[in-house]
PDB file of C-alpha atoms and ligand atoms in Angstrom:
ATOM      1  CA  MET A   1     -12.270  67.585  -0.548  1.00 79.00           C
ATOM      2  CA  ARG A   2     -10.372  70.956  -0.899  1.00 87.00           C
ATOM      3  CA  THR A   3      -9.430  72.412   2.433  1.00 93.00           C
ATOM      4  CA  ARG A   4      -8.410  75.725   4.032  1.00 93.00           C
ATOM      5  CA  PRO A   5      -7.056  76.583   7.539  1.00 92.00           C
ATOM      6  CA  LYS A   6      -9.777  76.244  10.108  1.00 95.00           C
ATOM      7  CA  PRO A   7     -10.776  79.491  11.499  1.00 96.00           C
ATOM      8  CA  LYS A   8     -10.952  79.618  15.358  1.00 97.00           C
ATOM      9  CA  ARG A   9     -12.768  82.936  15.582  1.00 98.00           C
ATOM     10  CA  VAL A  10     -15.025  84.267  12.767  1.00 98.00           C
ATOM     11  CA  LEU A  11     -17.122  87.261  12.051  1.00 98.00           C
ATOM     12  CA  LEU A  12     -20.274  86.414  10.162  1.00 98.00           C
ATOM     13  CA  LYS A  13     -21.873  89.222   8.048  1.00 98.00           C
ATOM     14  CA  LEU A  14     -25.636  88.435   7.776  1.00 97.00           C
ATOM     15  CA  SER A  15     -27.512  90.788   5.408  1.00 96.00           C
ATOM     16  CA  GLY A  16     -30.945  91.955   6.525  1.00 96.00           C
ATOM     17  CA  GLU A  17     -32.312  90.567   3.182  1.00 94.00           C
ATOM     18  CA  ALA A  18     -31.515  87.074   4.461  1.00 94.00           C
ATOM     19  CA  LEU A  19     -34.066  87.478   7.217  1.00 97.00           C
ATOM     20  CA  ILE A  20     -36.951  88.301   4.881  1.00 96.00           C
ATOM     21  CA  GLY A  21     -37.452  84.517   4.258  1.00 94.00           C
ATOM     22  CA  GLU A  22     -40.892  83.857   2.644  1.00 93.00           C
ATOM     23  CA  GLN A  23     -42.092  87.413   3.293  1.00 95.00           C
ATOM     24  CA  SER A  24     -41.676  90.534   1.039  1.00 93.00           C
ATOM     25  CA  PHE A  25     -40.363  92.752   3.940  1.00 93.00           C
ATOM     26  CA  GLY A  26     -39.298  92.591   7.551  1.00 97.00           C
ATOM     27  CA  ILE A  27     -38.345  89.653   9.768  1.00 98.00           C
ATOM     28  CA  ASP A  28     -39.606  86.144   9.056  1.00 98.00           C
ATOM     29  CA  ASP A  29     -39.323  84.213  12.309  1.00 97.00           C
ATOM     30  CA  ASN A  30     -38.769  80.911  10.523  1.00 97.00           C
ATOM     31  CA  ALA A  31     -35.752  82.386   8.571  1.00 97.00           C
ATOM     32  CA  VAL A  32     -34.322  83.754  11.810  1.00 98.00           C
ATOM     33  CA  ARG A  33     -34.755  80.398  13.593  1.00 97.00           C
ATOM     34  CA  ALA A  34     -33.077  78.551  10.683  1.00 97.00           C
ATOM     35  CA  PHE A  35     -30.050  80.895  10.795  1.00 97.00           C
ATOM     36  CA  ALA A  36     -29.917  80.509  14.575  1.00 98.00           C
ATOM     37  CA  ALA A  37     -29.940  76.711  14.187  1.00 97.00           C
ATOM     38  CA  GLU A  38     -27.007  76.936  11.619  1.00 97.00           C
ATOM     39  CA  ILE A  39     -25.033  79.311  13.875  1.00 97.00           C
ATOM     40  CA  ALA A  40     -25.715  77.199  16.959  1.00 97.00           C
ATOM     41  CA  ALA A  41     -24.272  74.058  15.175  1.00 96.00           C
ATOM     42  CA  VAL A  42     -21.076  76.027  14.537  1.00 96.00           C
ATOM     43  CA  ALA A  43     -20.830  77.503  18.046  1.00 97.00           C
ATOM     44  CA  ARG A  44     -21.175  74.007  19.468  1.00 94.00           C
ATOM     45  CA  THR A  45     -17.962  73.006  17.686  1.00 94.00           C
ATOM     46  CA  GLY A  46     -16.154  75.633  19.797  1.00 95.00           C
ATOM     47  CA  THR A  47     -15.765  78.245  17.061  1.00 97.00           C
ATOM     48  CA  GLU A  48     -16.036  81.716  18.358  1.00 98.00           C
ATOM     49  CA  ILE A  49     -18.593  83.825  16.499  1.00 98.00           C
ATOM     50  CA  ALA A  50     -19.342  87.476  16.169  1.00 98.00           C
ATOM     51  CA  ILE A  51     -22.244  88.480  13.872  1.00 98.00           C
ATOM     52  CA  VAL A  52     -22.742  91.789  12.161  1.00 98.00           C
ATOM     53  CA  ILE A  53     -26.333  92.031  11.067  1.00 98.00           C
ATOM     54  CA  GLY A  54     -27.636  94.336   8.217  1.00 98.00           C
ATOM     55  CA  GLY A  55     -30.891  96.177   8.036  1.00 98.00           C
ATOM     56  CA  GLY A  56     -31.846  96.135   4.434  1.00 96.00           C
ATOM     57  CA  ASN A  57     -34.958  93.963   5.120  1.00 97.00           C
ATOM     58  CA  ILE A  58     -36.414  96.958   6.971  1.00 97.00           C
ATOM     59  CA  PHE A  59     -34.689 100.175   5.860  1.00 95.00           C
ATOM     60  CA  ARG A  60     -31.797 101.502   3.984  1.00 95.00           C
ATOM     61  CA  GLY A  61     -30.705 105.178   4.201  1.00 94.00           C
ATOM     62  CA  MET A  62     -30.368 105.417   0.441  1.00 92.00           C
ATOM     63  CA  ALA A  63     -34.188 104.976   0.169  1.00 90.00           C
ATOM     64  CA  ILE A  64     -34.683 108.426   1.760  1.00 88.00           C
ATOM     65  CA  ALA A  65     -31.647 109.999  -0.028  1.00 87.00           C
ATOM     66  CA  ALA A  66     -32.985 108.772  -3.440  1.00 90.00           C
ATOM     67  CA  GLN A  67     -36.206 110.792  -2.867  1.00 91.00           C
ATOM     68  CA  GLY A  68     -34.252 113.895  -2.035  1.00 92.00           C
ATOM     69  CA  GLY A  69     -34.528 113.367   1.808  1.00 91.00           C
ATOM     70  CA  ASP A  70     -31.731 113.678   4.378  1.00 95.00           C
ATOM     71  CA  ARG A  71     -29.209 110.996   4.021  1.00 96.00           C
ATOM     72  CA  VAL A  72     -27.915 111.202   7.545  1.00 96.00           C
ATOM     73  CA  THR A  73     -31.450 110.823   8.969  1.00 96.00           C
ATOM     74  CA  GLY A  74     -32.050 107.896   6.677  1.00 96.00           C
ATOM     75  CA  ASP A  75     -28.889 106.228   7.675  1.00 97.00           C
ATOM     76  CA  HIS A  76     -29.810 106.663  11.323  1.00 97.00           C
ATOM     77  CA  MET A  77     -33.096 104.924  10.537  1.00 97.00           C
ATOM     78  CA  GLY A  78     -31.147 102.143   8.721  1.00 97.00           C
ATOM     79  CA  MET A  79     -28.910 101.621  11.730  1.00 98.00           C
ATOM     80  CA  LEU A  80     -31.997 101.417  14.017  1.00 98.00           C
ATOM     81  CA  ALA A  81     -33.344  98.711  11.578  1.00 98.00           C
ATOM     82  CA  THR A  82     -30.184  96.677  12.336  1.00 98.00           C
ATOM     83  CA  VAL A  83     -30.959  96.812  16.001  1.00 98.00           C
ATOM     84  CA  MET A  84     -34.372  95.172  15.534  1.00 98.00           C
ATOM     85  CA  ASN A  85     -32.710  92.380  13.528  1.00 98.00           C
ATOM     86  CA  ALA A  86     -30.078  91.941  16.160  1.00 98.00           C
ATOM     87  CA  LEU A  87     -32.702  91.583  18.889  1.00 98.00           C
ATOM     88  CA  ALA A  88     -34.623  88.973  16.831  1.00 98.00           C
ATOM     89  CA  LEU A  89     -31.433  87.003  16.199  1.00 98.00           C
ATOM     90  CA  GLU A  90     -30.284  87.258  19.797  1.00 98.00           C
ATOM     91  CA  ALA A  91     -33.613  85.914  20.952  1.00 98.00           C
ATOM     92  CA  ALA A  92     -33.464  83.072  18.383  1.00 98.00           C
ATOM     93  CA  LEU A  93     -29.977  82.118  19.481  1.00 98.00           C
ATOM     94  CA  VAL A  94     -31.050  82.142  23.143  1.00 98.00           C
ATOM     95  CA  ARG A  95     -34.013  79.788  22.229  1.00 98.00           C
ATOM     96  CA  GLU A  96     -31.283  77.499  20.739  1.00 97.00           C
ATOM     97  CA  GLY A  97     -29.754  77.340  24.217  1.00 97.00           C
ATOM     98  CA  LEU A  98     -26.830  79.580  23.391  1.00 97.00           C
ATOM     99  CA  ASP A  99     -25.474  82.596  25.297  1.00 97.00           C
ATOM    100  CA  ALA A 100     -25.841  85.493  22.932  1.00 98.00           C
ATOM    101  CA  ARG A 101     -25.509  89.216  23.516  1.00 98.00           C
ATOM    102  CA  ALA A 102     -26.818  92.025  21.182  1.00 98.00           C
ATOM    103  CA  MET A 103     -24.545  95.080  21.269  1.00 98.00           C
ATOM    104  CA  SER A 104     -25.227  98.270  19.480  1.00 98.00           C
ATOM    105  CA  ALA A 105     -22.789 100.804  18.110  1.00 98.00           C
ATOM    106  CA  ILE A 106     -25.379 103.410  18.969  1.00 98.00           C
ATOM    107  CA  GLU A 107     -26.199 103.647  22.677  1.00 98.00           C
ATOM    108  CA  MET A 108     -29.632 102.475  23.764  1.00 97.00           C
ATOM    109  CA  PRO A 109     -28.901 101.143  27.206  1.00 97.00           C
ATOM    110  CA  SER A 110     -32.505 100.074  28.072  1.00 98.00           C
ATOM    111  CA  ILE A 111     -32.584  97.834  25.010  1.00 98.00           C
ATOM    112  CA  CYS A 112     -29.209  96.287  24.660  1.00 98.00           C
ATOM    113  CA  GLU A 113     -25.512  96.719  25.619  1.00 98.00           C
ATOM    114  CA  THR A 114     -23.458  99.287  23.828  1.00 98.00           C
ATOM    115  CA  TYR A 115     -20.613  97.984  21.725  1.00 98.00           C
ATOM    116  CA  ILE A 116     -17.418  98.438  23.629  1.00 98.00           C
ATOM    117  CA  HIS A 117     -14.429  96.685  22.194  1.00 98.00           C
ATOM    118  CA  ARG A 118     -13.080  95.217  25.407  1.00 98.00           C
ATOM    119  CA  ARG A 119     -16.525  94.093  26.620  1.00 98.00           C
ATOM    120  CA  ALA A 120     -17.205  92.393  23.197  1.00 98.00           C
ATOM    121  CA  THR A 121     -13.833  90.704  23.386  1.00 98.00           C
ATOM    122  CA  TRP A 122     -14.591  89.592  26.998  1.00 98.00           C
ATOM    123  CA  HIS A 123     -17.904  88.036  25.948  1.00 98.00           C
ATOM    124  CA  MET A 124     -16.282  86.244  23.066  1.00 98.00           C
ATOM    125  CA  ASN A 125     -13.522  84.873  25.311  1.00 97.00           C
ATOM    126  CA  LYS A 126     -16.253  83.537  27.513  1.00 96.00           C
ATOM    127  CA  GLY A 127     -17.908  81.797  24.608  1.00 96.00           C
ATOM    128  CA  LEU A 128     -20.826  84.120  24.044  1.00 98.00           C
ATOM    129  CA  ILE A 129     -22.029  84.967  20.599  1.00 98.00           C
ATOM    130  CA  VAL A 130     -22.032  88.777  20.102  1.00 98.00           C
ATOM    131  CA  VAL A 131     -24.633  90.111  17.749  1.00 98.00           C
ATOM    132  CA  LEU A 132     -23.367  93.509  16.629  1.00 99.00           C
ATOM    133  CA  ALA A 133     -25.942  96.041  15.611  1.00 98.00           C
ATOM    134  CA  GLY A 134     -25.637  99.653  14.235  1.00 98.00           C
ATOM    135  CA  GLY A 135     -22.872  98.853  11.756  1.00 98.00           C
ATOM    136  CA  THR A 136     -20.043 101.338  12.368  1.00 98.00           C
ATOM    137  CA  GLY A 137     -22.429 103.782  14.200  1.00 98.00           C
ATOM    138  CA  ASN A 138     -21.796 106.372  11.535  1.00 98.00           C
ATOM    139  CA  PRO A 139     -23.868 107.541   8.516  1.00 98.00           C
ATOM    140  CA  TYR A 140     -22.504 107.050   5.028  1.00 97.00           C
ATOM    141  CA  PHE A 141     -21.332 103.522   5.854  1.00 97.00           C
ATOM    142  CA  THR A 142     -22.827 100.068   5.458  1.00 97.00           C
ATOM    143  CA  THR A 143     -22.920  97.012   7.636  1.00 98.00           C
ATOM    144  CA  ASP A 144     -20.297  95.541   5.395  1.00 98.00           C
ATOM    145  CA  SER A 145     -17.953  98.190   6.563  1.00 98.00           C
ATOM    146  CA  GLY A 146     -19.047  97.497  10.137  1.00 98.00           C
ATOM    147  CA  ALA A 147     -18.339  93.850   9.525  1.00 98.00           C
ATOM    148  CA  ALA A 148     -14.790  94.509   8.282  1.00 98.00           C
ATOM    149  CA  LEU A 149     -14.164  96.890  11.193  1.00 98.00           C
ATOM    150  CA  ARG A 150     -15.434  94.569  13.857  1.00 98.00           C
ATOM    151  CA  ALA A 151     -13.676  91.505  12.366  1.00 98.00           C
ATOM    152  CA  LEU A 152     -10.344  93.438  12.762  1.00 98.00           C
ATOM    153  CA  GLU A 153     -11.169  94.860  16.148  1.00 98.00           C
ATOM    154  CA  LEU A 154     -12.106  91.409  17.509  1.00 98.00           C
ATOM    155  CA  GLU A 155      -9.188  89.719  15.910  1.00 98.00           C
ATOM    156  CA  CYS A 156     -11.243  87.283  13.791  1.00 98.00           C
ATOM    157  CA  ASP A 157      -9.461  84.962  11.552  1.00 98.00           C
ATOM    158  CA  ALA A 158     -11.927  85.558   8.716  1.00 98.00           C
ATOM    159  CA  LEU A 159     -14.881  87.501   7.672  1.00 98.00           C
ATOM    160  CA  LEU A 160     -17.622  85.297   6.431  1.00 98.00           C
ATOM    161  CA  LYS A 161     -19.870  87.160   4.032  1.00 98.00           C
ATOM    162  CA  GLY A 162     -23.156  85.379   3.440  1.00 96.00           C
ATOM    163  CA  THR A 163     -24.674  86.303   0.065  1.00 94.00           C
ATOM    164  CA  GLN A 164     -27.477  85.058  -2.171  1.00 91.00           C
ATOM    165  CA  VAL A 165     -25.132  83.123  -4.509  1.00 93.00           C
ATOM    166  CA  ASP A 166     -22.351  80.618  -3.927  1.00 95.00           C
ATOM    167  CA  GLY A 167     -19.413  83.085  -3.949  1.00 96.00           C
ATOM    168  CA  VAL A 168     -17.621  85.421  -6.201  1.00 96.00           C
ATOM    169  CA  TYR A 169     -18.115  84.693  -9.937  1.00 96.00           C
ATOM    170  CA  THR A 170     -16.547  85.754 -13.260  1.00 93.00           C
ATOM    171  CA  ALA A 171     -19.917  87.434 -14.069  1.00 90.00           C
ATOM    172  CA  ASP A 172     -23.369  87.625 -12.348  1.00 88.00           C
ATOM    173  CA  PRO A 173     -24.554  83.961 -12.236  1.00 89.00           C
ATOM    174  CA  ARG A 174     -28.121  85.013 -12.006  1.00 88.00           C
ATOM    175  CA  THR A 175     -28.056  86.641 -15.507  1.00 92.00           C
ATOM    176  CA  ASP A 176     -25.057  84.972 -17.180  1.00 93.00           C
ATOM    177  CA  PRO A 177     -25.128  81.117 -17.423  1.00 93.00           C
ATOM    178  CA  THR A 178     -21.449  80.996 -18.413  1.00 95.00           C
ATOM    179  CA  ALA A 179     -20.422  82.623 -15.088  1.00 94.00           C
ATOM    180  CA  GLU A 180     -17.788  80.645 -13.218  1.00 95.00           C
ATOM    181  CA  LEU A 181     -17.184  80.532  -9.415  1.00 96.00           C
ATOM    182  CA  TYR A 182     -13.801  81.499  -8.153  1.00 97.00           C
ATOM    183  CA  GLU A 183     -12.462  79.293  -5.335  1.00 97.00           C
ATOM    184  CA  HIS A 184      -9.840  81.835  -4.454  1.00 97.00           C
ATOM    185  CA  VAL A 185      -8.942  85.413  -5.635  1.00 97.00           C
ATOM    186  CA  THR A 186      -6.377  87.837  -4.224  1.00 97.00           C
ATOM    187  CA  TYR A 187      -7.468  91.365  -3.263  1.00 96.00           C
ATOM    188  CA  GLN A 188      -5.510  92.712  -6.301  1.00 95.00           C
ATOM    189  CA  GLU A 189      -7.240  90.277  -8.731  1.00 95.00           C
ATOM    190  CA  ALA A 190     -10.588  91.303  -7.301  1.00 95.00           C
ATOM    191  CA  ILE A 191      -9.775  94.962  -7.923  1.00 93.00           C
ATOM    192  CA  ALA A 192      -8.233  94.350 -11.404  1.00 94.00           C
ATOM    193  CA  LYS A 193     -11.131  92.276 -12.550  1.00 93.00           C
ATOM    194  CA  GLY A 194     -13.751  94.594 -10.963  1.00 92.00           C
ATOM    195  CA  LEU A 195     -15.325  91.847  -8.893  1.00 93.00           C
ATOM    196  CA  ALA A 196     -17.959  92.974  -6.450  1.00 86.00           C
ATOM    197  CA  VAL A 197     -16.973  91.300  -3.173  1.00 90.00           C
ATOM    198  CA  MET A 198     -18.129  93.955  -0.669  1.00 94.00           C
ATOM    199  CA  ASP A 199     -18.613  97.744  -0.884  1.00 92.00           C
ATOM    200  CA  THR A 200     -15.407  99.688  -1.612  1.00 94.00           C
ATOM    201  CA  ALA A 201     -14.889 101.090   1.880  1.00 95.00           C
ATOM    202  CA  ALA A 202     -15.357  97.533   3.530  1.00 96.00           C
ATOM    203  CA  PHE A 203     -13.098  95.908   0.916  1.00 96.00           C
ATOM    204  CA  ALA A 204     -10.349  98.526   1.299  1.00 96.00           C
ATOM    205  CA  LEU A 205     -10.329  98.060   5.127  1.00 97.00           C
ATOM    206  CA  ALA A 206     -10.070  94.229   4.633  1.00 97.00           C
ATOM    207  CA  ARG A 207      -7.366  94.460   2.133  1.00 97.00           C
ATOM    208  CA  ASP A 208      -5.289  97.022   3.884  1.00 98.00           C
ATOM    209  CA  ASN A 209      -5.240  94.898   6.984  1.00 98.00           C
ATOM    210  CA  GLY A 210      -4.935  91.480   5.412  1.00 98.00           C
ATOM    211  CA  LEU A 211      -8.410  90.196   6.625  1.00 98.00           C
ATOM    212  CA  PRO A 212      -9.421  87.138   4.676  1.00 98.00           C
ATOM    213  CA  ILE A 213     -13.003  87.205   3.388  1.00 98.00           C
ATOM    214  CA  ILE A 214     -14.913  84.140   2.525  1.00 98.00           C
ATOM    215  CA  VAL A 215     -17.947  84.789   0.360  1.00 98.00           C
ATOM    216  CA  PHE A 216     -20.562  81.980   0.517  1.00 97.00           C
ATOM    217  CA  ASN A 217     -24.173  81.198  -0.004  1.00 97.00           C
ATOM    218  CA  ILE A 218     -26.061  82.015   3.139  1.00 94.00           C
ATOM    219  CA  HIS A 219     -29.068  79.849   1.951  1.00 94.00           C
ATOM    220  CA  GLU A 220     -27.093  76.684   1.640  1.00 96.00           C
ATOM    221  CA  PRO A 221     -27.776  74.513   4.651  1.00 96.00           C
ATOM    222  CA  GLY A 222     -24.547  73.440   6.427  1.00 97.00           C
ATOM    223  CA  ALA A 223     -22.319  75.806   4.468  1.00 97.00           C
ATOM    224  CA  LEU A 224     -21.264  77.718   7.561  1.00 97.00           C
ATOM    225  CA  ALA A 225     -20.364  74.476   9.461  1.00 97.00           C
ATOM    226  CA  ARG A 226     -18.302  73.262   6.550  1.00 97.00           C
ATOM    227  CA  ILE A 227     -16.376  76.546   6.407  1.00 97.00           C
ATOM    228  CA  VAL A 228     -15.402  76.456  10.010  1.00 97.00           C
ATOM    229  CA  ALA A 229     -14.482  72.780   9.569  1.00 97.00           C
ATOM    230  CA  GLY A 230     -11.863  73.975   7.001  1.00 96.00           C
ATOM    231  CA  GLU A 231     -13.701  72.927   3.916  1.00 97.00           C
ATOM    232  CA  ALA A 232     -13.117  75.188   0.829  1.00 97.00           C
ATOM    233  CA  VAL A 233     -16.611  76.418   0.445  1.00 97.00           C
ATOM    234  CA  GLY A 234     -17.430  79.597  -1.531  1.00 97.00           C
ATOM    235  CA  THR A 235     -14.733  82.004  -2.533  1.00 98.00           C
ATOM    236  CA  LEU A 236     -11.744  83.044  -0.421  1.00 97.00           C
ATOM    237  CA  VAL A 237     -10.445  86.523  -0.946  1.00 98.00           C
ATOM    238  CA  SER A 238      -7.092  87.091   0.604  1.00 97.00           C
ATOM    239  CA  ALA A 239      -3.606  88.573   0.045  1.00 96.00           C
ATOM    240  CA  ALA A 240      -2.065  85.580  -1.662  1.00 91.00           C
TER     241      ALA A 240
HETATM  242  N1  UDP B 301     -26.034 102.148   8.063  1.00 87.30           N
HETATM  243  C1  UDP B 301     -25.193 103.225   8.347  1.00 87.30           C
HETATM  244  N2  UDP B 301     -23.874 103.008   8.843  1.00 87.30           N
HETATM  245  C2  UDP B 301     -23.410 101.886   9.061  1.00 87.30           C
HETATM  246  C3  UDP B 301     -24.186 100.701   8.810  1.00 87.30           C
HETATM  247  C4  UDP B 301     -25.453 100.851   8.312  1.00 87.30           C
HETATM  248  O1  UDP B 301     -25.589 104.358   8.191  1.00 87.30           O
HETATM  249  O2  UDP B 301     -22.205 101.775   9.588  1.00 87.30           O
HETATM  250  C5  UDP B 301     -27.291 102.287   7.538  1.00 87.30           C
HETATM  251  C6  UDP B 301     -27.409 102.550   6.086  1.00 87.30           C
HETATM  252  O3  UDP B 301     -28.455 103.432   5.841  1.00 87.30           O
HETATM  253  C7  UDP B 301     -27.768 101.136   5.569  1.00 87.30           C
HETATM  254  C8  UDP B 301     -28.614 100.623   6.604  1.00 87.30           C
HETATM  255  O4  UDP B 301     -28.108 101.062   7.776  1.00 87.30           O
HETATM  256  O5  UDP B 301     -28.453 101.226   4.271  1.00 87.30           O
HETATM  257  C9  UDP B 301     -28.773  99.090   6.640  1.00 87.30           C
HETATM  258  O6  UDP B 301     -27.575  98.502   6.518  1.00 87.30           O
HETATM  259  P1  UDP B 301     -27.051  97.703   5.175  1.00 87.30           P
HETATM  260  O7  UDP B 301     -27.632  98.314   3.974  1.00 87.30           O
HETATM  261  O8  UDP B 301     -25.549  97.485   5.231  1.00 87.30           O
HETATM  262  O9  UDP B 301     -27.833  96.362   5.437  1.00 87.30           O
HETATM  263  P2  UDP B 301     -27.773  95.008   4.574  1.00 87.30           P
HETATM  264  O10 UDP B 301     -27.736  95.319   3.098  1.00 87.30           O
HETATM  265  O11 UDP B 301     -26.627  94.147   4.957  1.00 87.30           O
HETATM  266  O12 UDP B 301     -29.063  94.288   4.932  1.00 87.30           O
END
């Protein structure tokens, strides 16, 4: 078994798409419960977890912009979508018997806590799972950027990016049967080879600050647990 250093504190980026489950849109409670169970198994090993949740299962700002609408309004709606997902995930984690706290980058105090760096750090130090909604809190960004930003702020050892495939490939494995999975690539290789790891802003933030990214298949049962146990699952993107 190939190994990597065990991360003590991780940031998990969960895209909204993952919560669609068997449905065509929205939040599938079974999918949310399954992720909560995977996350609970990891949390019980003592790994500290922050989660940045996407909103693409409900709304993306580009959907409005593509029809000539106002991008900023669309992005506000997209960020609100991430809050719904965060509440669903928080509730599912609590049902698993864990302490979880949804925190939003956009203030909505009667619904959840506002993201404040020191408060989120405090929660994590106490063993709570923080579920971070609203991405960066600004339009023209994505939750991938939110994930890179929060991973750095919260001093996570790695950003775990759950995707629909097993990691970063030489080509799109869904259309090219010869595509091969990379076990490790450097930031420079990823740029030189034009590999789509995360969106450009998120990737630049990770690279400039030496934040390791592990890209893995979010639908593979047990993958998350194996990663935090130090197994070389998916693709590691790092400086060297
Ligand atoms: N969004 C934003 N700023 C952020 C994060 C997200 O404006 O910092 C908006 C944007 O419209 C985006 C939507 O929220 O399309 C949902 O986030 P994302 O597309 O990243 O979700 P995912 O693809 O991970 O489900």
